[in-house]
PDB file of C-alpha atoms in Angstrom:
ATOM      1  CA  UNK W1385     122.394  81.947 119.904  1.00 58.00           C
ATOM      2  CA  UNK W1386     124.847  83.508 117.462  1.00 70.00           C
ATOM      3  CA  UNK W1387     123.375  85.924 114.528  1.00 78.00           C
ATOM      4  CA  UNK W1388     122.323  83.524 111.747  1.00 87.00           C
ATOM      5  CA  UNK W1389     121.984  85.632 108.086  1.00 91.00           C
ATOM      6  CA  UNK W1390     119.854  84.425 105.244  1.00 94.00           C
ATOM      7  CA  UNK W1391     117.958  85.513 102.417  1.00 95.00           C
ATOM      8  CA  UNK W1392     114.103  84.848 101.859  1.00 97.00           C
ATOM      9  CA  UNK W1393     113.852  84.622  98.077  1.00 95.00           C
ATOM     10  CA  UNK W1394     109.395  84.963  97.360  1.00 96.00           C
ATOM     11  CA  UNK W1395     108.710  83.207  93.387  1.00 93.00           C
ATOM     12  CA  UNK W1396     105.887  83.945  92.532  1.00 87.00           C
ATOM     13  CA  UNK W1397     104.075  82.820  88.483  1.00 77.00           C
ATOM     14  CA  UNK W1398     101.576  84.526  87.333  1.00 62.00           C
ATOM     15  CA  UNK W1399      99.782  82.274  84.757  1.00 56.00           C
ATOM     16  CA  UNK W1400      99.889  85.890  82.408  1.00 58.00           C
ATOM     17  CA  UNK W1401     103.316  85.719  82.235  1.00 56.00           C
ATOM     18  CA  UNK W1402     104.638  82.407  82.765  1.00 56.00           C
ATOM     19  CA  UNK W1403     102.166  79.821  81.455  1.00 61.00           C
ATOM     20  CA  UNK W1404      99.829  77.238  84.149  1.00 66.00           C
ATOM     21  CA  UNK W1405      99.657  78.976  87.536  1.00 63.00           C
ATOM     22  CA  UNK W1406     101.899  77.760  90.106  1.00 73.00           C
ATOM     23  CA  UNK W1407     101.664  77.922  93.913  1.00 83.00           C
ATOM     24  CA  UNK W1408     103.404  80.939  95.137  1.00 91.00           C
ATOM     25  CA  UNK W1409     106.640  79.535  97.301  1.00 94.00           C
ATOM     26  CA  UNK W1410     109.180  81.269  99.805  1.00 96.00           C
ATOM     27  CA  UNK W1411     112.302  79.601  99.706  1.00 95.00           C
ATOM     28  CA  UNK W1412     114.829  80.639 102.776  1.00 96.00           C
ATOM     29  CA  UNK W1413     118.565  80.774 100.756  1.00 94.00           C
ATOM     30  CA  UNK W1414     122.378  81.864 101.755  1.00 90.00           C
ATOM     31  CA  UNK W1415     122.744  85.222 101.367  1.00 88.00           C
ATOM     32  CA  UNK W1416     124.221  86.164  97.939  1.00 81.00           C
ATOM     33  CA  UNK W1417     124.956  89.552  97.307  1.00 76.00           C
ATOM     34  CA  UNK W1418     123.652  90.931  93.158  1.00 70.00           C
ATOM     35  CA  UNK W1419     122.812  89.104  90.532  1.00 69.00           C
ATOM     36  CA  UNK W1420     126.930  88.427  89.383  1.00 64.00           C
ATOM     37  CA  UNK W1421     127.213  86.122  92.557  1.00 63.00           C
ATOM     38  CA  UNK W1422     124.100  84.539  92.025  1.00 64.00           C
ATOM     39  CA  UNK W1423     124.873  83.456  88.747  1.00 66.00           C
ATOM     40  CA  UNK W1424     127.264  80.812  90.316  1.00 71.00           C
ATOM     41  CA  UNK W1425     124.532  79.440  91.827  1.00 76.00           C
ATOM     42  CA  UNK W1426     122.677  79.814  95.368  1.00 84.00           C
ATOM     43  CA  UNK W1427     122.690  77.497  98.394  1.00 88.00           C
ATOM     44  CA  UNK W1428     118.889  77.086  99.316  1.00 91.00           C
ATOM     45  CA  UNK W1429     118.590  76.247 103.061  1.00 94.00           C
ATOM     46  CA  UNK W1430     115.033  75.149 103.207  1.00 95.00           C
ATOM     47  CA  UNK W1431     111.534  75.994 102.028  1.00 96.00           C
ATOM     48  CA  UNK W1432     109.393  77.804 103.700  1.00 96.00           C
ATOM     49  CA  UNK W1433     106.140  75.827 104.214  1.00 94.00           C
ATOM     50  CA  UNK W1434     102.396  76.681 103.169  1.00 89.00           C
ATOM     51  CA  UNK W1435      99.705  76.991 105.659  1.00 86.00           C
ATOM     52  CA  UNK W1436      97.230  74.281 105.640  1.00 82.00           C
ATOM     53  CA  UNK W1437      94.516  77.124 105.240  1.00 81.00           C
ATOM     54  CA  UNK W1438      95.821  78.444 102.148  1.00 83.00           C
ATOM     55  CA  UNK W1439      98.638  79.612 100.078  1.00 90.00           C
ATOM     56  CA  UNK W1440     101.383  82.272  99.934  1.00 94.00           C
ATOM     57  CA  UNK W1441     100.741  85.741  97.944  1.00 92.00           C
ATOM     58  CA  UNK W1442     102.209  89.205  97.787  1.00 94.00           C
ATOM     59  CA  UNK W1443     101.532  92.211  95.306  1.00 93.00           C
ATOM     60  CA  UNK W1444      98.007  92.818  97.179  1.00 92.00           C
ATOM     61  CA  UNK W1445      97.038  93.210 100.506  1.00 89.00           C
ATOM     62  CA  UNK W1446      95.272  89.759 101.658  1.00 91.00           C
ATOM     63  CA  UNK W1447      94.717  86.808 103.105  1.00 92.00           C
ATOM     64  CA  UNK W1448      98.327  84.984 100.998  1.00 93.00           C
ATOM     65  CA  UNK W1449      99.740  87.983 101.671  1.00 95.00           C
ATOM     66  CA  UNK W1450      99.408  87.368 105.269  1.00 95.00           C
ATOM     67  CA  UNK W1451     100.000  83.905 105.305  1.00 95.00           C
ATOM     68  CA  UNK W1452     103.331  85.103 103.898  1.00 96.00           C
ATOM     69  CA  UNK W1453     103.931  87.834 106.665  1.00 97.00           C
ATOM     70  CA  UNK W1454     103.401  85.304 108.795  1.00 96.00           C
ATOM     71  CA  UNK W1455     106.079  83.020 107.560  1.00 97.00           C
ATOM     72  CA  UNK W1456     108.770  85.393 107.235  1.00 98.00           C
ATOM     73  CA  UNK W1457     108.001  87.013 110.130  1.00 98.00           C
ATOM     74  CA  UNK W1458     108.177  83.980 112.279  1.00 97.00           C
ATOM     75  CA  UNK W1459     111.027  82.114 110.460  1.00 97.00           C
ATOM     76  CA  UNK W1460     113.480  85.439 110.918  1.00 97.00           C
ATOM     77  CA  UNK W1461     112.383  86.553 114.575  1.00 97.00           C
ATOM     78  CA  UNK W1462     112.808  82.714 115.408  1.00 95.00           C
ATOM     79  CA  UNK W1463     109.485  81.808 116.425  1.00 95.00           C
ATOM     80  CA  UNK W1464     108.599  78.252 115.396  1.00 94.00           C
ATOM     81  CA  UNK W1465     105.301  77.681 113.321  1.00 93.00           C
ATOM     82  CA  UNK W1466     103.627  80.511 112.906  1.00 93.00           C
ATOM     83  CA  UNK W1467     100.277  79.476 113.840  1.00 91.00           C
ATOM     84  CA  UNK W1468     101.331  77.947 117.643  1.00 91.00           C
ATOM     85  CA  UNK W1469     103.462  81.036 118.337  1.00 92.00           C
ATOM     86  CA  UNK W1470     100.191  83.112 117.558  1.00 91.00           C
ATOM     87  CA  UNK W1471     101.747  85.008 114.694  1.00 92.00           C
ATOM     88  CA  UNK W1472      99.574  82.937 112.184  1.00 91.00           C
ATOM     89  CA  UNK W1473      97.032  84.269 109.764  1.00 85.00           C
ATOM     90  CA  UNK W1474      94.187  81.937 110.402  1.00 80.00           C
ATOM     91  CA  UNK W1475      95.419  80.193 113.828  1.00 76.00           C
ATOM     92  CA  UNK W1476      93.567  80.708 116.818  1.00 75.00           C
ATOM     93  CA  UNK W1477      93.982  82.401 119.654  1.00 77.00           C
ATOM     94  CA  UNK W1478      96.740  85.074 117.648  1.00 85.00           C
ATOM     95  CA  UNK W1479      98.608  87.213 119.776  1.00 92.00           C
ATOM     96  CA  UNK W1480      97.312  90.783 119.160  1.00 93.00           C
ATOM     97  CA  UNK W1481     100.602  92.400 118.771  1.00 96.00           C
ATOM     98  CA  UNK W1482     102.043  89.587 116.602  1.00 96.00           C
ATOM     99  CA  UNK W1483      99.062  90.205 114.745  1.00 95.00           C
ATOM    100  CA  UNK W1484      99.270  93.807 114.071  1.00 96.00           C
ATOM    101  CA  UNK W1485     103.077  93.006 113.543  1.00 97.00           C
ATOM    102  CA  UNK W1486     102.207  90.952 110.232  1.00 96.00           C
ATOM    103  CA  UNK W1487      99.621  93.106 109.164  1.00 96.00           C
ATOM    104  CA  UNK W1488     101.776  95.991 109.066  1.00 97.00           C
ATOM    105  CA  UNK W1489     104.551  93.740 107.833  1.00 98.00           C
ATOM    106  CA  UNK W1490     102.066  92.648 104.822  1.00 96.00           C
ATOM    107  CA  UNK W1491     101.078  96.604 104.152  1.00 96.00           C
ATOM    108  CA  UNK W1492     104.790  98.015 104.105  1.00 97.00           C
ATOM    109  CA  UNK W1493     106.668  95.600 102.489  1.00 97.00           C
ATOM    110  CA  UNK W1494     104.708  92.335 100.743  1.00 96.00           C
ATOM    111  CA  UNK W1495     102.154  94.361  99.326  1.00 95.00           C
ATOM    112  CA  UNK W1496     104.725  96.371  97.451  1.00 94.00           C
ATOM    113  CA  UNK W1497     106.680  93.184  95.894  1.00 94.00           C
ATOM    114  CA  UNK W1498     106.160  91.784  92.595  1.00 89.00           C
ATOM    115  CA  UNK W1499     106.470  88.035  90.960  1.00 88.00           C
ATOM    116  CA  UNK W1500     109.937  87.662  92.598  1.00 91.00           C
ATOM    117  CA  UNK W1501     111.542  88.948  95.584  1.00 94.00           C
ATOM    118  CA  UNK W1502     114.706  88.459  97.670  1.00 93.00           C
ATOM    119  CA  UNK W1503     114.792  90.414 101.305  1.00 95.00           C
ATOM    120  CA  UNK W1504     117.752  89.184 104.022  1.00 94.00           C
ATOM    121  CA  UNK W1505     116.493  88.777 107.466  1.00 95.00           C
ATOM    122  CA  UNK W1506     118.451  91.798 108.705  1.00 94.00           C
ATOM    123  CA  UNK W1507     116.136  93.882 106.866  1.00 95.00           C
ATOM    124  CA  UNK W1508     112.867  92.271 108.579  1.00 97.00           C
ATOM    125  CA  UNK W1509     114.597  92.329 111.736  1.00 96.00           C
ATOM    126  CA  UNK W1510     115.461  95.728 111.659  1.00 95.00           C
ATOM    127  CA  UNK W1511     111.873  96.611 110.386  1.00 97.00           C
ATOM    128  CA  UNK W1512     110.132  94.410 113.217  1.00 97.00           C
ATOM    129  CA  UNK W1513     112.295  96.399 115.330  1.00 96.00           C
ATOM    130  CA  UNK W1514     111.296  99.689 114.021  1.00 96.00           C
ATOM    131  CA  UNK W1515     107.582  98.889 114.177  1.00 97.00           C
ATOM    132  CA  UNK W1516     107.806  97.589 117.923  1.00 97.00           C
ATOM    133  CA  UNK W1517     109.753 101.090 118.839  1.00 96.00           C
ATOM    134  CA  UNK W1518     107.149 102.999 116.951  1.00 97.00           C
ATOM    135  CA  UNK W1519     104.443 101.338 119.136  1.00 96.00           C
ATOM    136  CA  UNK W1520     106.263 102.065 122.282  1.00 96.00           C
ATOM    137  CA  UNK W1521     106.591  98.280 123.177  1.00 95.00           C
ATOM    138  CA  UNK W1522     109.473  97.660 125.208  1.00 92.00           C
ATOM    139  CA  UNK W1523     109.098  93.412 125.322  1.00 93.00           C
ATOM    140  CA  UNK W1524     110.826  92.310 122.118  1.00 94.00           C
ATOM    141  CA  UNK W1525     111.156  88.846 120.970  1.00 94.00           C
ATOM    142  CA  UNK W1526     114.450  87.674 121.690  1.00 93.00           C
ATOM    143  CA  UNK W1527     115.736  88.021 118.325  1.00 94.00           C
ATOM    144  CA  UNK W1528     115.235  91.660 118.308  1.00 94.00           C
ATOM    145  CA  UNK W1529     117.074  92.492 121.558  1.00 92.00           C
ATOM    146  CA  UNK W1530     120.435  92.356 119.640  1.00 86.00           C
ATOM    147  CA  UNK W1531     120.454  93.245 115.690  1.00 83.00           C
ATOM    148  CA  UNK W1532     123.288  92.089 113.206  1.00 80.00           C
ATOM    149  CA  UNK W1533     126.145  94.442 112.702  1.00 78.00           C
ATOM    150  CA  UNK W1534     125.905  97.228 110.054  1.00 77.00           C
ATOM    151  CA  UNK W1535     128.204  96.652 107.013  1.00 72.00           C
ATOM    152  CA  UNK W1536     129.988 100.145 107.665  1.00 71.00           C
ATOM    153  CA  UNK W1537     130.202  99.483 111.084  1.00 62.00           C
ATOM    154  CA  UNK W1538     132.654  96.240 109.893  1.00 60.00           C
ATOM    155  CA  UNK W1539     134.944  98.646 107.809  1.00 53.00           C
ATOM    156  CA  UNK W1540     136.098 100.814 110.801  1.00 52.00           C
TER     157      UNK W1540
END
């Protein structure tokens, strides 16, 4: 299967700053690259969906935070639903390293974000890969066994 790019863009509305509370949604778009391109307007692809367990969150370390992990984390490395591929925050029986994969996922990079968010799939991919080299894990998923081309590797 050929290298498919896209963007996960997190929105997030905190009732503080935006009026009534909203859930928190991860919509999976067409890569756009700066604010000047997105202007035009983005292609959304499809939206991400909630667990039945609870919603998405990010900014904290918790249990939306990992329900998020889990989506991203699944939806880029090509996994299916989270929870039957045992990546899922509340399924059951969770794969241990799949598990410690979006725990660490939710520590390094969700827990950092704000409101809103945009991160391509490269960029978990790469950092999935990292993390399973760091571990000394030699079985990766199949979409880590080949990673998309650098951009300066295209301009030689």
């Amino acid at each position: 299967m050929a290298y498919e790019d896209r963007t996960y863009h997190g929105i997030q509305k905190s009732a503080e700053t935006e009026g009534d509370w909203h859930p928190a949604r991860i919509l999976v778009e067409e890569p756009e690259f700066g604010p000047t391109e997105r202007q035009y307007g983005v292609t959304m692809l499809r939206e991400l969906p909630e667990p039945e367990h609870g919603g998405f969150g990010w900014g904290y370390n918790g249990g939306g935070t990992s329900a998020a992990a889990a989506a991203v984390l699944a939806d880029a490395l090509d996994l299916g639903d989270p929870d039957k591929a045992g990546i899922g925050y509340a399924s059951y029986p969770n794969d241990p390293v799949l598990a410690d994969l979006r725990e660490d996922f939710c520590d390094d990079v969700l827990s950092q974000f704000y409101d809103r968010w945009r991160l391509r799939r490269g960029v978990v991919l790469r950092w999935a890969r990292a993390w399973y080299l760091q571990r000394g894990i030699g079985e990766l998923p199949v979409a880590l066994r080949a990673l998309p081309p650098l951009q300066s590797q295209s301009r030689r």
